[in-house]
Every structure is written in C-alpha cells, then in structure tokens.
mmCIF file of C-alpha atoms in Angstrom:
data_model
loop_
_atom_site.group_PDB
_atom_site.id
_atom_site.type_symbol
_atom_site.label_atom_id
_atom_site.label_comp_id
_atom_site.label_asym_id
_atom_site.label_seq_id
_atom_site.Cartn_x
_atom_site.Cartn_y
_atom_site.Cartn_z
ATOM 1 C CA GLU A 187 89.267 79.267 102.387
ATOM 2 C CA THR A 188 89.039 82.880 103.689
ATOM 3 C CA GLY A 189 87.481 85.502 103.147
ATOM 4 C CA VAL A 190 87.394 89.063 103.522
ATOM 5 C CA THR A 191 87.698 90.627 107.229
ATOM 6 C CA GLN A 192 87.760 94.414 107.495
ATOM 7 C CA SER A 193 87.493 95.671 111.399
ATOM 8 C CA PRO A 194 86.443 97.670 113.516
ATOM 9 C CA THR A 195 82.771 96.944 112.504
ATOM 10 C CA HIS A 196 81.028 99.861 113.602
ATOM 11 C CA LEU A 197 83.148 103.419 114.138
ATOM 12 C CA ILE A 198 81.517 106.839 115.315
ATOM 13 C CA LYS A 199 84.258 109.525 115.043
ATOM 14 C CA THR A 200 83.415 113.425 115.406
ATOM 15 C CA ARG A 201 85.064 116.415 112.625
ATOM 16 C CA GLY A 202 88.600 116.832 112.467
ATOM 17 C CA GLN A 203 89.226 113.319 113.453
ATOM 18 C CA GLN A 204 91.350 110.765 111.859
ATOM 19 C CA VAL A 205 89.923 107.615 111.390
ATOM 20 C CA THR A 206 92.567 104.161 109.935
ATOM 21 C CA LEU A 207 89.791 100.581 108.630
ATOM 22 C CA ARG A 208 91.730 97.542 108.005
ATOM 23 C CA CYS A 209 91.025 94.940 105.238
ATOM 24 C CA SER A 210 92.779 91.107 104.857
ATOM 25 C CA SER A 211 92.238 90.272 101.779
ATOM 26 C CA GLN A 212 90.761 86.600 100.291
ATOM 27 C CA SER A 213 93.794 84.311 100.751
ATOM 28 C CA GLY A 214 95.362 83.713 97.057
ATOM 29 C CA HIS A 215 94.202 87.324 96.524
ATOM 30 C CA ASN A 216 97.177 90.005 95.645
ATOM 31 C CA THR A 217 94.690 93.232 94.823
ATOM 32 C CA VAL A 218 92.132 94.629 97.126
ATOM 33 C CA SER A 219 89.669 97.763 96.731
ATOM 34 C CA TRP A 220 88.070 99.745 99.061
ATOM 35 C CA TYR A 221 84.412 101.863 97.783
ATOM 36 C CA GLN A 222 82.484 103.943 99.908
ATOM 37 C CA GLN A 223 78.810 103.035 99.372
ATOM 38 C CA ALA A 224 76.363 106.196 100.814
ATOM 39 C CA LEU A 225 72.365 105.054 102.239
ATOM 40 C CA GLY A 226 70.419 104.926 98.631
ATOM 41 C CA GLN A 227 73.881 105.141 96.193
ATOM 42 C CA GLY A 228 75.243 102.242 94.469
ATOM 43 C CA PRO A 229 79.543 101.381 95.898
ATOM 44 C CA GLN A 230 82.073 104.628 95.140
ATOM 45 C CA PHE A 231 84.981 103.540 93.853
ATOM 46 C CA ILE A 232 88.327 105.216 96.440
ATOM 47 C CA PHE A 233 91.350 103.628 95.559
ATOM 48 C CA GLN A 234 92.855 100.216 94.689
ATOM 49 C CA TYR A 235 96.375 98.448 95.462
ATOM 50 C CA TYR A 236 98.182 96.116 94.116
ATOM 51 C CA ARG A 237 101.212 94.300 95.009
ATOM 52 C CA GLU A 238 101.481 97.074 97.386
ATOM 53 C CA GLU A 239 101.285 100.001 94.874
ATOM 54 C CA GLU A 240 98.724 102.592 94.136
ATOM 55 C CA ASN A 241 96.872 100.682 91.559
ATOM 56 C CA GLY A 242 93.635 103.576 90.656
ATOM 57 C CA ARG A 243 92.105 106.211 92.339
ATOM 58 C CA GLY A 244 88.365 108.028 92.397
ATOM 59 C CA ASN A 245 87.393 111.325 92.799
ATOM 60 C CA PHE A 246 88.407 111.587 96.071
ATOM 61 C CA PRO A 247 90.532 114.180 97.713
ATOM 62 C CA PRO A 248 93.681 113.605 98.893
ATOM 63 C CA ARG A 249 92.914 113.226 102.588
ATOM 64 C CA PHE A 250 91.895 109.440 101.353
ATOM 65 C CA SER A 251 94.652 107.728 101.559
ATOM 66 C CA GLY A 252 95.744 103.660 101.579
ATOM 67 C CA LEU A 253 98.630 101.264 102.221
ATOM 68 C CA GLN A 254 98.662 97.812 101.362
ATOM 69 C CA PHE A 255 100.915 95.137 103.360
ATOM 70 C CA PRO A 256 103.943 92.105 101.788
ATOM 71 C CA ASN A 257 100.802 89.931 102.559
ATOM 72 C CA TYR A 258 97.654 91.894 101.052
ATOM 73 C CA SER A 259 95.989 93.154 103.719
ATOM 74 C CA SER A 260 95.816 97.274 103.517
ATOM 75 C CA GLU A 261 94.197 100.625 105.834
ATOM 76 C CA LEU A 262 92.445 102.864 104.432
ATOM 77 C CA ASN A 263 92.875 106.495 105.802
ATOM 78 C CA VAL A 264 90.425 109.721 105.923
ATOM 79 C CA ASN A 265 92.048 112.940 107.921
ATOM 80 C CA ALA A 266 90.132 115.582 108.612
ATOM 81 C CA LEU A 267 87.547 113.663 109.014
ATOM 82 C CA GLU A 268 83.497 115.867 107.332
ATOM 83 C CA LEU A 269 80.426 114.566 107.911
ATOM 84 C CA ASP A 270 80.402 113.315 104.088
ATOM 85 C CA ASP A 271 82.708 110.681 105.116
ATOM 86 C CA SER A 272 80.013 108.901 106.672
ATOM 87 C CA ALA A 273 78.926 105.860 104.814
ATOM 88 C CA LEU A 274 79.900 102.337 104.578
ATOM 89 C CA TYR A 275 83.145 101.428 103.571
ATOM 90 C CA LEU A 276 83.745 98.542 101.894
ATOM 91 C CA CYS A 277 86.920 96.849 101.029
ATOM 92 C CA ALA A 278 86.750 93.836 98.503
ATOM 93 C CA SER A 279 89.982 91.588 97.446
ATOM 94 C CA SER A 280 90.292 90.052 93.457
ATOM 95 C CA LEU A 281 92.594 87.550 92.217
ATOM 96 C CA LEU A 282 93.569 89.405 88.960
ATOM 97 C CA VAL A 283 92.729 93.325 88.457
ATOM 98 C CA TYR A 284 89.760 94.263 87.889
ATOM 99 C CA ASN A 285 88.875 90.824 88.043
ATOM 100 C CA GLU A 286 85.284 89.612 90.429
ATOM 101 C CA GLN A 287 85.881 91.554 93.750
ATOM 102 C CA PHE A 288 84.222 89.905 96.338
ATOM 103 C CA PHE A 289 83.864 91.922 99.571
ATOM 104 C CA GLY A 290 83.610 91.536 102.875
ATOM 105 C CA PRO A 291 81.421 93.562 105.614
ATOM 106 C CA GLY A 292 81.970 96.564 106.219
ATOM 107 C CA THR A 293 82.824 99.033 108.267
ATOM 108 C CA ARG A 294 79.851 101.301 109.381
ATOM 109 C CA LEU A 295 81.624 104.896 109.814
ATOM 110 C CA THR A 296 79.714 107.883 111.620
ATOM 111 C CA VAL A 297 81.337 111.452 112.065
ATOM 112 C CA LEU A 298 79.273 113.814 114.759
ATOM 113 C CA GLN B 958 81.778 110.285 83.175
ATOM 114 C CA LYS B 959 80.602 106.208 82.714
ATOM 115 C CA GLU B 960 77.466 105.413 83.498
ATOM 116 C CA VAL B 961 75.410 102.866 85.072
ATOM 117 C CA GLU B 962 71.619 102.517 85.073
ATOM 118 C CA GLN B 963 69.526 100.577 87.032
ATOM 119 C CA ASN B 964 65.137 100.696 87.604
ATOM 120 C CA SER B 965 65.733 101.771 91.991
ATOM 121 C CA GLY B 966 62.279 100.151 92.606
ATOM 122 C CA PRO B 967 60.971 98.188 94.666
ATOM 123 C CA LEU B 968 60.745 95.828 92.536
ATOM 124 C CA SER B 969 57.664 93.723 94.001
ATOM 125 C CA VAL B 970 56.534 90.177 92.805
ATOM 126 C CA PRO B 971 55.018 86.978 93.517
ATOM 127 C CA GLU B 972 56.656 84.419 95.020
ATOM 128 C CA GLY B 973 57.343 81.904 92.573
ATOM 129 C CA ALA B 974 56.664 84.044 89.594
ATOM 130 C CA ILE B 975 60.517 85.252 87.758
ATOM 131 C CA ALA B 976 61.502 88.663 88.585
ATOM 132 C CA SER B 977 63.619 90.494 85.762
ATOM 133 C CA LEU B 978 66.603 93.547 86.546
ATOM 134 C CA ASN B 979 68.080 94.949 84.048
ATOM 135 C CA CYS B 980 70.534 97.783 83.979
ATOM 136 C CA THR B 981 72.371 99.841 80.917
ATOM 137 C CA TYR B 982 76.010 101.038 80.650
ATOM 138 C CA SER B 983 77.030 103.619 78.453
ATOM 139 C CA ASP B 984 80.648 102.853 77.543
ATOM 140 C CA ARG B 985 80.853 100.701 74.891
ATOM 141 C CA VAL B 986 84.362 99.248 75.778
ATOM 142 C CA SER B 987 82.482 97.622 78.002
ATOM 143 C CA GLN B 988 83.812 94.155 78.961
ATOM 144 C CA SER B 989 83.402 92.652 82.614
ATOM 145 C CA PHE B 990 79.716 92.456 83.687
ATOM 146 C CA PHE B 991 78.572 91.699 87.081
ATOM 147 C CA TRP B 992 76.023 91.074 90.034
ATOM 148 C CA TYR B 993 75.322 91.365 93.433
ATOM 149 C CA ARG B 994 72.791 91.341 96.098
ATOM 150 C CA GLN B 995 73.227 92.920 98.858
ATOM 151 C CA TYR B 996 71.204 92.203 102.634
ATOM 152 C CA SER B 997 70.089 95.259 104.311
ATOM 153 C CA GLY B 998 72.890 96.373 106.034
ATOM 154 C CA LYS B 999 75.041 93.887 105.081
ATOM 155 C CA SER B 1000 77.512 94.137 103.145
ATOM 156 C CA PRO B 1001 76.894 92.992 98.210
ATOM 157 C CA GLU B 1002 77.834 88.997 97.531
ATOM 158 C CA LEU B 1003 78.829 88.161 94.182
ATOM 159 C CA ILE B 1004 75.727 86.561 92.646
ATOM 160 C CA MET B 1005 76.557 86.587 88.818
ATOM 161 C CA SER B 1006 79.509 87.469 85.962
ATOM 162 C CA ILE B 1007 78.831 88.468 83.164
ATOM 163 C CA TYR B 1008 81.705 88.408 80.017
ATOM 164 C CA SER B 1009 80.146 87.982 76.742
ATOM 165 C CA ASN B 1010 76.476 87.978 74.459
ATOM 166 C CA GLY B 1011 73.693 85.703 75.467
ATOM 167 C CA ASP B 1012 72.421 84.258 78.385
ATOM 168 C CA LYS B 1013 74.642 82.490 81.037
ATOM 169 C CA GLU B 1014 72.989 80.655 83.809
ATOM 170 C CA ASP B 1015 73.656 79.605 87.066
ATOM 171 C CA GLY B 1016 70.715 77.239 89.719
ATOM 172 C CA ARG B 1017 67.934 80.394 89.722
ATOM 173 C CA PHE B 1018 69.301 83.073 88.115
ATOM 174 C CA THR B 1019 70.157 84.092 84.712
ATOM 175 C CA ALA B 1020 72.608 86.661 83.455
ATOM 176 C CA GLN B 1021 71.569 87.833 79.850
ATOM 177 C CA LEU B 1022 74.057 90.616 78.039
ATOM 178 C CA ASN B 1023 73.454 92.444 74.660
ATOM 179 C CA LYS B 1024 77.440 94.572 73.841
ATOM 180 C CA ALA B 1025 75.012 96.144 70.746
ATOM 181 C CA SER B 1026 72.756 97.661 72.863
ATOM 182 C CA GLN B 1027 74.638 97.976 75.830
ATOM 183 C CA TYR B 1028 72.113 95.975 78.073
ATOM 184 C CA VAL B 1029 72.832 93.704 80.553
ATOM 185 C CA SER B 1030 69.969 91.393 83.028
ATOM 186 C CA LEU B 1031 68.886 89.808 85.518
ATOM 187 C CA LEU B 1032 66.349 86.765 86.294
ATOM 188 C CA ILE B 1033 65.292 85.241 89.343
ATOM 189 C CA ARG B 1034 63.422 82.725 88.159
ATOM 190 C CA ASP B 1035 61.081 81.195 91.247
ATOM 191 C CA SER B 1036 61.839 83.829 93.614
ATOM 192 C CA GLN B 1037 61.454 82.950 96.821
ATOM 193 C CA PRO B 1038 60.720 85.947 100.071
ATOM 194 C CA SER B 1039 64.535 85.234 100.798
ATOM 195 C CA ASP B 1040 65.454 86.765 97.358
ATOM 196 C CA SER B 1041 64.034 90.012 98.531
ATOM 197 C CA ALA B 1042 66.972 92.794 98.615
ATOM 198 C CA THR B 1043 69.065 95.962 96.593
ATOM 199 C CA TYR B 1044 70.617 93.857 93.452
ATOM 200 C CA LEU B 1045 73.608 95.972 92.374
ATOM 201 C CA CYS B 1046 74.882 95.796 88.668
ATOM 202 C CA ALA B 1047 78.361 97.021 88.380
ATOM 203 C CA VAL B 1048 80.412 97.364 84.761
ATOM 204 C CA ASN B 1049 84.501 97.441 84.456
ATOM 205 C CA PRO B 1050 83.935 100.005 81.333
ATOM 206 C CA SER B 1051 87.760 98.779 79.285
ATOM 207 C CA SER B 1052 89.981 95.817 79.144
ATOM 208 C CA GLY B 1053 93.383 95.876 82.224
ATOM 209 C CA ASN B 1054 93.275 98.703 84.470
ATOM 210 C CA THR B 1055 90.134 100.139 85.261
ATOM 211 C CA PRO B 1056 87.657 100.179 88.178
ATOM 212 C CA LEU B 1057 84.207 99.113 88.793
ATOM 213 C CA VAL B 1058 81.526 101.280 88.022
ATOM 214 C CA PHE B 1059 78.511 100.492 89.851
ATOM 215 C CA GLY B 1060 74.616 101.639 89.487
ATOM 216 C CA LYS B 1061 72.766 102.502 92.631
ATOM 217 C CA GLY B 1062 70.821 99.078 92.734
ATOM 218 C CA THR B 1063 66.861 98.060 92.519
ATOM 219 C CA ARG B 1064 65.330 97.036 95.092
ATOM 220 C CA LEU B 1065 63.128 93.668 94.821
ATOM 221 C CA SER B 1066 60.388 93.170 97.128
ATOM 222 C CA VAL B 1067 59.024 88.309 96.765
ATOM 223 C CA ILE B 1068 56.225 88.934 98.359
ATOM 224 C CA ALA B 1069 54.362 85.235 99.765
#
C-alpha cells in the first residue's frame, strides 16, 4: 500500500510569487485535505477535495486554491505569496470524508 | 468558534513512567477524536482514534473519551525516549461535512 506523497520537500519563494504544491493520496483514498502548520501551532484546515470537487474550506483567502484530479491526486496553489505564508503545508488523505486522515511528509515553504 | 485545547508543555516524564496527555474540546456534538504524534520537523502520524465513551487500548497507548466532560486523553505506558514528540489532539466537531480541528499540541519529553 502506497502512502501519501508530497512534492517538493522544500521550497523558497519571494513575496508576490506564486507556488504550486502537489500531493498523491494513499492508494484507495478518494478524499484529500490540505492544512497549513505554522511553527508551534496545530495544523489549520485550508480546504478539502472529494471526487474532484471542493468539499469544505477553512478561513483562508481566495489566493489559496486547489484542484483534485481523477486519480485523486491534488494540487494546492498560492498566489501573491506573503511572508506569513511561510509554513509547513500538509496534505492528508482519507477513505471517507473527514474520517481518519493520513498525512504526507509535508512541504516546507519559506517566503522571503 | 470550535476549539480544541491542550497544555503546550513541555511534559517531562522519566523513562518507564506513564505519560498522560489531555485535551478538551468546545463543541458538545463532536463525534470523532484522534491523537497524532509529530516528531520535530516531520508530519503528524495517526496513533489512535476513538469514537465512543470509555477506553481504547493499542499496545502501550490508551485513549480515553468522556463526552459528558468534553475531554479526551492519551496515556502512554512504559514511556521511552523515542516517545519524545509533540502530541496533537484532533476533533471532528460533528458528523459528516466538517473539517478536523487540531489543538496546538503537547510537547512530551521522556528522560532516560
């Protein structure tokens, strides 16, 4: 059974740039959730995708957007990067909506 | 605002002792409860889930849920230095279409 994978592992961008993060869900899982984790904080929910549709969104501005593909992999796009976007971005997959979620290794984004 | 509260720690216990980690949540209708372990610089790893009042045991880990008191705890028996990590409590505030809400985590240090 293949676990959740994410790419890239680390990324450095400058303020105002755009970034795309990628996630492949665990085999058999049809739901992908994205979280942002700042240092010393718990993960904060960004949004979730189920069967290629956005299925819930947290308190994040529209410059955070996403996609899910037919193979259940997913992308997180962030436009007009701000310094406060520096964080660990986590992707989690699950079989049922909001059931047990399994995290990928994360992408560490640094915005300079 | 649905909230999950944890003592940030650090909680220090000697090797071989029982570590007790606590979590309270604000939404009385919460249905599902999860404990994740997160090593420094890594992503969260699901270690326990609990859905009904009472205790659930898995190896050295026991999760305890008291919905009337809105309280969930994690006991780690025979604590090992390798258990040193941040433990995140996550709650599904209601059944169905709601995201997980995470606490900020409790940092556990097991002293050899």
